[in-house]
XYZ file of C-alpha atoms in Angstrom:
430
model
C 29.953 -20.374 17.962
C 27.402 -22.838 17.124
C 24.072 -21.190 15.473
C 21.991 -23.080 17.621
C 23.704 -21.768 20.497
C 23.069 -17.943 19.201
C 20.778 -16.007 21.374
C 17.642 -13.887 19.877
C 19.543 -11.095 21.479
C 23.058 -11.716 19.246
C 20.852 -12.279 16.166
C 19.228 -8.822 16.211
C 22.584 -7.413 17.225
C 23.998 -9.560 13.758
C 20.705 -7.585 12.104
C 21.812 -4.554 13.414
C 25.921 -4.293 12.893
C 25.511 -5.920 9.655
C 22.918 -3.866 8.022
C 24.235 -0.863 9.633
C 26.952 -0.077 7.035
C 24.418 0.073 4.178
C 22.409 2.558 6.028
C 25.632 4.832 6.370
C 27.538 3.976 2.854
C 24.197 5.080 1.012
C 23.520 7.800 3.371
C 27.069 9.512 2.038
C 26.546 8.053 -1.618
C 23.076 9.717 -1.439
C 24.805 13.435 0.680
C 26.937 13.726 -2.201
C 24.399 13.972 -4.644
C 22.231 15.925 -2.911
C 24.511 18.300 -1.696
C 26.657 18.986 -5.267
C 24.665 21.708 -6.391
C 25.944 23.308 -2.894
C 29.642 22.332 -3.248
C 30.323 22.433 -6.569
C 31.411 25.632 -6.901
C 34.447 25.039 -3.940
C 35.910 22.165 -5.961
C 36.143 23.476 -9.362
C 37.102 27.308 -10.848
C 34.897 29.368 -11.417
C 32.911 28.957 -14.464
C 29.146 28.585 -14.938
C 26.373 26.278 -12.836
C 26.791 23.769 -15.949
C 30.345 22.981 -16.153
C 30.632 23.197 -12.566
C 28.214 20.390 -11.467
C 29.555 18.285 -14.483
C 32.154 17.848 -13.282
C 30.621 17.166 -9.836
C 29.247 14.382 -11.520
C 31.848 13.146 -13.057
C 33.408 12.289 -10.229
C 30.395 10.627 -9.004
C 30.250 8.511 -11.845
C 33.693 7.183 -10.855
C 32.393 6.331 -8.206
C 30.193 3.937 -9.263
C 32.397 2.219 -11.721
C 34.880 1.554 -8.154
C 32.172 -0.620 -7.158
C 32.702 -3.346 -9.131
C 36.550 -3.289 -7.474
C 35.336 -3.111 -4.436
C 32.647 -6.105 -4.828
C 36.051 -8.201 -5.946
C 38.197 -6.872 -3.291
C 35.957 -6.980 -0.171
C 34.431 -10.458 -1.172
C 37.622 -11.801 -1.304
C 38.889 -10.575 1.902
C 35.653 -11.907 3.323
C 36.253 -14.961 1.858
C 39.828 -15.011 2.901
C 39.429 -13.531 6.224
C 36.127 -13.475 7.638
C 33.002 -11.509 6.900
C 33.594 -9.467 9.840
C 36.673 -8.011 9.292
C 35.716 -7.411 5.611
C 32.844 -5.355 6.921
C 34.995 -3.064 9.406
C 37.386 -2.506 6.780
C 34.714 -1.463 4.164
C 32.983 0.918 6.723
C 36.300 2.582 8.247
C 36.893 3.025 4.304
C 33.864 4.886 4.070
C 34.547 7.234 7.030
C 37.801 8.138 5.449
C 36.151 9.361 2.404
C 33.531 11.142 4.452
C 36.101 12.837 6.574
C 37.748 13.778 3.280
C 35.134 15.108 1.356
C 34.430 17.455 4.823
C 37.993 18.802 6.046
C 39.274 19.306 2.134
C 39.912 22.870 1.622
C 38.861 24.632 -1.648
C 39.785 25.094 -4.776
C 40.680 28.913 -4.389
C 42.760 28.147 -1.153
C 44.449 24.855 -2.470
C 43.757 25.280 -6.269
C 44.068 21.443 -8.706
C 44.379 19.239 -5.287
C 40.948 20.121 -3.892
C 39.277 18.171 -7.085
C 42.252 15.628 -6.661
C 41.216 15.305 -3.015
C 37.680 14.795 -3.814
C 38.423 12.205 -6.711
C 40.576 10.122 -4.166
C 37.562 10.731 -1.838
C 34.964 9.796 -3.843
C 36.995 6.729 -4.901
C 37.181 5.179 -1.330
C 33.801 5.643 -1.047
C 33.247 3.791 -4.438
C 35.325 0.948 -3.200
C 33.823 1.129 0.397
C 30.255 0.768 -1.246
C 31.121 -1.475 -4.010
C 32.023 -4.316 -1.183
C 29.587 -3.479 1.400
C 26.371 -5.376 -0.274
C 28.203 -8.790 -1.414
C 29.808 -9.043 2.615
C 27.107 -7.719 4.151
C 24.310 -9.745 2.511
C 26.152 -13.026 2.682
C 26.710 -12.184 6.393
C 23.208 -11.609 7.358
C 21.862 -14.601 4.889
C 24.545 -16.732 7.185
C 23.540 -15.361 10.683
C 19.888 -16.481 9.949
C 17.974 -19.388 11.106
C 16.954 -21.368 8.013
C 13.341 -20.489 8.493
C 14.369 -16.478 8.868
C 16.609 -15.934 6.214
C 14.328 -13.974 4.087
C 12.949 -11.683 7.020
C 17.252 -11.009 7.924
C 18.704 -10.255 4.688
C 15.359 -7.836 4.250
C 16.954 -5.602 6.504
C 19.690 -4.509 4.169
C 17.282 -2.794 1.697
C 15.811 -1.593 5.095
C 18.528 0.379 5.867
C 20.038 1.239 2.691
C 16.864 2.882 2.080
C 17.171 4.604 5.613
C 20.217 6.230 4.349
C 18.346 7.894 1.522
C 15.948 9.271 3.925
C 18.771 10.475 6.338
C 20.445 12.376 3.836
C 17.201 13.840 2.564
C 16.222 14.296 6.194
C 18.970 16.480 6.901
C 19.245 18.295 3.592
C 15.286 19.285 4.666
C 16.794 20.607 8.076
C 19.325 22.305 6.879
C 17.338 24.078 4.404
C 14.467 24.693 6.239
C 15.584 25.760 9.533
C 19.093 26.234 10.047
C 21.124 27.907 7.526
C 20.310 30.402 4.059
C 21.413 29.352 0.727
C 24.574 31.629 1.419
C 25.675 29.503 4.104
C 25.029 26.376 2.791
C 26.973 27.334 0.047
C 29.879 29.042 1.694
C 30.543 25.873 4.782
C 26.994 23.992 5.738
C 27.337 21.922 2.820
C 30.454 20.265 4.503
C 28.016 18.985 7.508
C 26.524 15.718 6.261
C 29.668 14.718 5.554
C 30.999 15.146 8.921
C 27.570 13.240 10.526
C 28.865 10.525 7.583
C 32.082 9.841 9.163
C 30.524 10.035 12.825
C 28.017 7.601 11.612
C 30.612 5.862 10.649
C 32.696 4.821 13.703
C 29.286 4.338 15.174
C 29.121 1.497 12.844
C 32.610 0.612 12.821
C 31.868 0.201 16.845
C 28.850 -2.122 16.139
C 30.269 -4.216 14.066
C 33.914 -4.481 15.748
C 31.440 -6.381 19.173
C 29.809 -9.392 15.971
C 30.203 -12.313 16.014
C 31.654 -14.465 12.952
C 29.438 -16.866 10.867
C 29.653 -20.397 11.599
C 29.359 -20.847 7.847
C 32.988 -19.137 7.423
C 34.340 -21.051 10.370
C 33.674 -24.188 8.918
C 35.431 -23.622 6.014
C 38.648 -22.392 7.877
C 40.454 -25.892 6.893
C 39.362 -25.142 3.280
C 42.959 -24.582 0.986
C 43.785 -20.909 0.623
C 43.829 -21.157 -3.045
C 40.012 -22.065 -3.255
C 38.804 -19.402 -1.143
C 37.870 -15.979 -2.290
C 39.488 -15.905 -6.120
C 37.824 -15.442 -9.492
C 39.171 -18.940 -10.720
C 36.949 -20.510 -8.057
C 34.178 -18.589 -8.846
C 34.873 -18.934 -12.160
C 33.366 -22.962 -11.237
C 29.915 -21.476 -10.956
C 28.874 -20.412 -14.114
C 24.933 -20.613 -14.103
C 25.217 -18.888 -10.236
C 26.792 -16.015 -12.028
C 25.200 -15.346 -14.659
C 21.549 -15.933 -12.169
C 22.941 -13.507 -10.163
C 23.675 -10.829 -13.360
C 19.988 -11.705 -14.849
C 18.390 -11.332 -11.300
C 20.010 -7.731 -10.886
C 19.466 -6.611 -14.100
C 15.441 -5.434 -14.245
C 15.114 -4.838 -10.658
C 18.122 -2.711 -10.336
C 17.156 -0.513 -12.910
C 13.303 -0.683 -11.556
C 15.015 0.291 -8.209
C 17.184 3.398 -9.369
C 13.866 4.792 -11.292
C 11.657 4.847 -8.125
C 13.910 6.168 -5.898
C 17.033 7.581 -6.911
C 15.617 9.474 -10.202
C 12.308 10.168 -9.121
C 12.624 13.109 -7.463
C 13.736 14.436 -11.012
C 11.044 12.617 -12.830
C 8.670 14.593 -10.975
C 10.372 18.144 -11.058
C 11.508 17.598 -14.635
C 8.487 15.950 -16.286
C 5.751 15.763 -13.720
C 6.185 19.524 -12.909
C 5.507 19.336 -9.431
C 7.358 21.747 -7.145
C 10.751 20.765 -5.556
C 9.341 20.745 -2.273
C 5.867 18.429 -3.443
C 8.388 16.420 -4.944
C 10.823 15.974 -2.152
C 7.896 15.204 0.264
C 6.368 12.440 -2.293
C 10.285 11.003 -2.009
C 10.126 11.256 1.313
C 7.043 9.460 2.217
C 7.152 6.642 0.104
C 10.806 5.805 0.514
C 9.565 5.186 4.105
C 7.067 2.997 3.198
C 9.124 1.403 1.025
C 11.552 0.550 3.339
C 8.744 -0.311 6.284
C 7.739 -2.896 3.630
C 11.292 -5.062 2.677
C 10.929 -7.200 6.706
C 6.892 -8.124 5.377
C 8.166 -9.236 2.535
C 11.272 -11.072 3.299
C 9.133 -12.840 6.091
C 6.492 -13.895 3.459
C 9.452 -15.451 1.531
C 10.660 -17.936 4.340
C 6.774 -18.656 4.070
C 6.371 -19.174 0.370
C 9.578 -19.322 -1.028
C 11.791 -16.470 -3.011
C 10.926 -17.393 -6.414
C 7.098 -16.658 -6.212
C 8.000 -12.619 -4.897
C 10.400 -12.808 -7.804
C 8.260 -13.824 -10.375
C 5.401 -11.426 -8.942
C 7.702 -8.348 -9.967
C 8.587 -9.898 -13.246
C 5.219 -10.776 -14.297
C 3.780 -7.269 -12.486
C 7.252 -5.109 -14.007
C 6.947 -6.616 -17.242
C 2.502 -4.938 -17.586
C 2.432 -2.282 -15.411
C 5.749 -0.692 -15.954
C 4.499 1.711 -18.979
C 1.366 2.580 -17.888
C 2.251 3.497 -14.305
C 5.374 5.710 -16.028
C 2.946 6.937 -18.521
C 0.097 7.819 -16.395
C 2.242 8.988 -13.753
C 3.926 11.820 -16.650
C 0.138 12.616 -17.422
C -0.503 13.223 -13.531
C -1.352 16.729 -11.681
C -2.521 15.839 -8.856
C 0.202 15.254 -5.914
C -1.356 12.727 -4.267
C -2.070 10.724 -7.135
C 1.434 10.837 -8.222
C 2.567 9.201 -4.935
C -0.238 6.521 -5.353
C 1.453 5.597 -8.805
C 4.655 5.582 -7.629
C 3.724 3.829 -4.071
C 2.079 0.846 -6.745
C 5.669 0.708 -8.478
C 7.366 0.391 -5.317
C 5.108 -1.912 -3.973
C 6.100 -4.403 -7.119
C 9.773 -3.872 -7.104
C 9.628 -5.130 -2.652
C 9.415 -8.437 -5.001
C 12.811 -8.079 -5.853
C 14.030 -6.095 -3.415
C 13.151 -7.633 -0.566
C 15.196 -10.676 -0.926
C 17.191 -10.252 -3.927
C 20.310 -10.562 -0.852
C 19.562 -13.620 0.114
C 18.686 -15.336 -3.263
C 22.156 -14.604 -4.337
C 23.488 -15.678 -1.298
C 21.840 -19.241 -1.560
C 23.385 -19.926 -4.856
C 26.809 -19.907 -4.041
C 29.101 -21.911 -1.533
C 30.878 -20.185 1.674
C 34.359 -20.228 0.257
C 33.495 -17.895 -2.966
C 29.880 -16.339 -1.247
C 30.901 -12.823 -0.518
C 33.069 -12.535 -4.005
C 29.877 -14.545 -5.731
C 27.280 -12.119 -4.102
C 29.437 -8.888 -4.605
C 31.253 -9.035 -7.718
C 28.626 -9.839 -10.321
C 25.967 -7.656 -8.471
C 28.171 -4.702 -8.449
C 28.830 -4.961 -12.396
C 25.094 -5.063 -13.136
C 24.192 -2.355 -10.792
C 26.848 0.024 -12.252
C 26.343 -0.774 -15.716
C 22.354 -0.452 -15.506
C 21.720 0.938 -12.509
C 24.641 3.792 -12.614
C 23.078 4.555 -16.133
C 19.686 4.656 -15.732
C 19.149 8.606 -15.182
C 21.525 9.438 -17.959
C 19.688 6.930 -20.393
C 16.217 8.582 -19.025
C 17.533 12.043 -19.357
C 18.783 11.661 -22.891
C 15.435 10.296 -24.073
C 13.836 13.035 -22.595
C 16.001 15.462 -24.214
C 15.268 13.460 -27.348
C 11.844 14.257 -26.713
C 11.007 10.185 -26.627
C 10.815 9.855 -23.182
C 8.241 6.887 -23.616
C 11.388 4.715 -24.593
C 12.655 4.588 -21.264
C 9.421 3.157 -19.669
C 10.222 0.316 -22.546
C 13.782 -0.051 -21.888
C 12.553 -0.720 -18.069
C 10.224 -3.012 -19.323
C 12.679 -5.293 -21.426
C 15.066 -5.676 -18.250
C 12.679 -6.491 -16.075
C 11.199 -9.726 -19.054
C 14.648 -10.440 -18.933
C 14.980 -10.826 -15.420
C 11.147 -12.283 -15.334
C 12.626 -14.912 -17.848
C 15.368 -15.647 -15.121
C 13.409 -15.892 -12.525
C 11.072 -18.835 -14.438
C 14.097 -20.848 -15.525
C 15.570 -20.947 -12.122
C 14.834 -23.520 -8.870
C 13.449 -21.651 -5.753
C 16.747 -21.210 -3.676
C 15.026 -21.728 -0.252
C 14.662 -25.492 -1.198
C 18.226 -25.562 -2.716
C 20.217 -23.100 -0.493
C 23.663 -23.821 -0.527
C 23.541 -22.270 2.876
C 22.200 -25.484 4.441
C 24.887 -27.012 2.998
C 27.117 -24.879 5.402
């Protein structure tokens, strides 16, 4: 189908079924760290809190090294294949793992195979995850009108910040009002995982009714060989390494605000869990009510004036929002300070999709976006609670708001050596 021939109606269904497995894939990526302290204990023998959620995490961290496997394989079967069918796959991959994690029996009833189970588990979801940005981000950049490209590919953060709030949404619920610690414990742990795989076929419904880009049928006549392998990509040097140096400081910027904050302000802050949780909860929202404004003020102004705004911004404020924010007692100013943070990293976030997808051409796109992406993000994303934990243990905390700070000069120096990709998209070239 021609894009001109699209309907509005098609396009925000494309919006929709495209963004739709990020919001579910980082929902269950987000239950299962949430919920370990609950489950750990049915998975492993018994032994203390410690070893227990150790290994919890463990497994977790295989997780995130799958994802660079899964950026390879799912970008080139959406290469290959169609950006479709490498999005069905990567969701119905995703609702196996759920359905896993929830029906596997424990370790007293099955002994070894109920941490074996959870591995395998944990490993589809790895892979599942690991593809779903590179195929999902190319597809939205490709379903856009030229002139909406930043405001579409926005809606990924959108919703893989949604799935954050979901999970914490739920774990609130449950908590709250539904079941005692006992319970949770015992079997209610096992529920977001079963909403996971519903979610799921939800999505895998949504997206089975898209439509496929007209960038990837236009290359249908391209030879096999050239489409969707590493010796292709391989052609596209500078893309790559663009795409590793535009990752690297906002990735890391990313993890700190959301992902690690809610320890940040237990841990160092000494909030409460519950201040903290709300102070997550609130300005993840935000956050994510922010990506469309910003990805619309792109196909205004271009992508590389958002991008250098978080470098320059990252690269001063970093430290002193980090160290005021350790200094803070006040709840409310805590959430201002880390509202300001978030506010600079929508630079990056916001269209950091679509910038990759510009650089590359449809027959390596998916791989080009995925691959890359998913090595940065695991090596400096995955790490960046472990490196801020051991710094605090080290009782030099203060290095980590400098270690942020480097990545994101890094990227900032990136971001000033490259062209503005909504004047050179290779996706008008399509």
């Amino acid at each position: 189908m021609n894009s001109s021939q699209i309907t509005t109606t098609q396009r925000i269904k494309a919006i929709v079924g495209g963004s739709i497995g990020n919001l579910v894939e980082w929902y269950d990526w987000y239950a299962y760290a949430a919920f370990a302290i609950y489950f750990s204990n049915s998975f492993f023998p018994d032994s203390d809190l410690t070893a227990q959620l150790l290994n919890t995490a463990g497994i977790f961290a295989v997780g995130f090294l799958m994802r660079p496997v899964g950026g390879w394989l799912f970008g080139s079967i959406a290469d290959r294949v169609g950006r479709k069918k490498a999005m069905t796959l990567s969701v119905l991959l995703m609702s196996f793992g759920s359905l896993l994690i929830a029906l596997t029996p424990t370790y007293k009833t099955i002994g070894v195979l109920a941490p074996l189970l959870l591995l395998i588990a944990r490993l589809l979801q790895g892979l599942s995850v690991g593809g779903e940005y590179g195929v999902s981000a190319t597809y939205l950049s490709e379903m856009a009108t030229n002139d909406r490209r930043g405001f579409y590919s926005s809606f990924q953060y959108v919703t893989l910040i949604g799935g954050q709030l979901i999970a914490l949404g739920i774990q609130l619920i449950l908590q709250k009002l539904l079941l005692t610690e006992a319970q949770l414990e015992d079997w209610g742990w096992r529920i977001p995982f079963v909403i996971g795989a519903l979610l799921s076929v939800i999505a895998l419904y949504l997206r089975s009714n898209l439509h496929e880009t007209e960038a990837f049928e236009n290359k249908k006549d391209v030879g096999e060989k050239k489409k969707g392998t590493i010796k292709e990509l391989l052609k596209h040097p500078k893309a790559l390494l663009t795409v590793v140096g535009l990752t690297l400081g906002g990735t890391l910027a990313f993890y700190t605000y959301t992902t690690y904050m809610q320890k940040f302000l237990v841990n160092t802050v000494h909030l409460t869990k519950e201040e903290s949780t709300l102070i997550s909860f609130i300005s993840l929202f935000i956050f994510a009510c922010l990506q469309p404004v910003f990805g619309a003020l792109s196909d205004k102004i271009g992508r590389r004036p958002l991008l250098l705004s978080f470098g320059i911004l990252g690269t001063v404020f970093t430290y002193p929002l980090l160290n005021a924010l350790s200094h803070t007692t006040s709840m409310w100013g805590a959430f201002f300070l880390i509202m300001s943070a978030l506010i600079i990293v929508s630079g990056y976030t916001s269209i950091n999709a679509v910038v990759k997808a510009e650089l590359f051409p449809s027959e390596v796109r998916a791989l080009g976006v995925g691959l890359p992406y998913a090595l940065t993000v695991a090596i400096f994303g995955g790490t960046a609670e472990y490196i801020a934990l051991w710094f605090k243990q080290a009782n030099v905390e203060h290095y980590f708001y400098w270690y942020i700070t480097i990545c994101i000069f890094f990227s900032f120096v990136v971001y000033a050596r490259m062209k503005d990709t909504k004047e050179t998209s290779t996706l008008d070239k399509d």
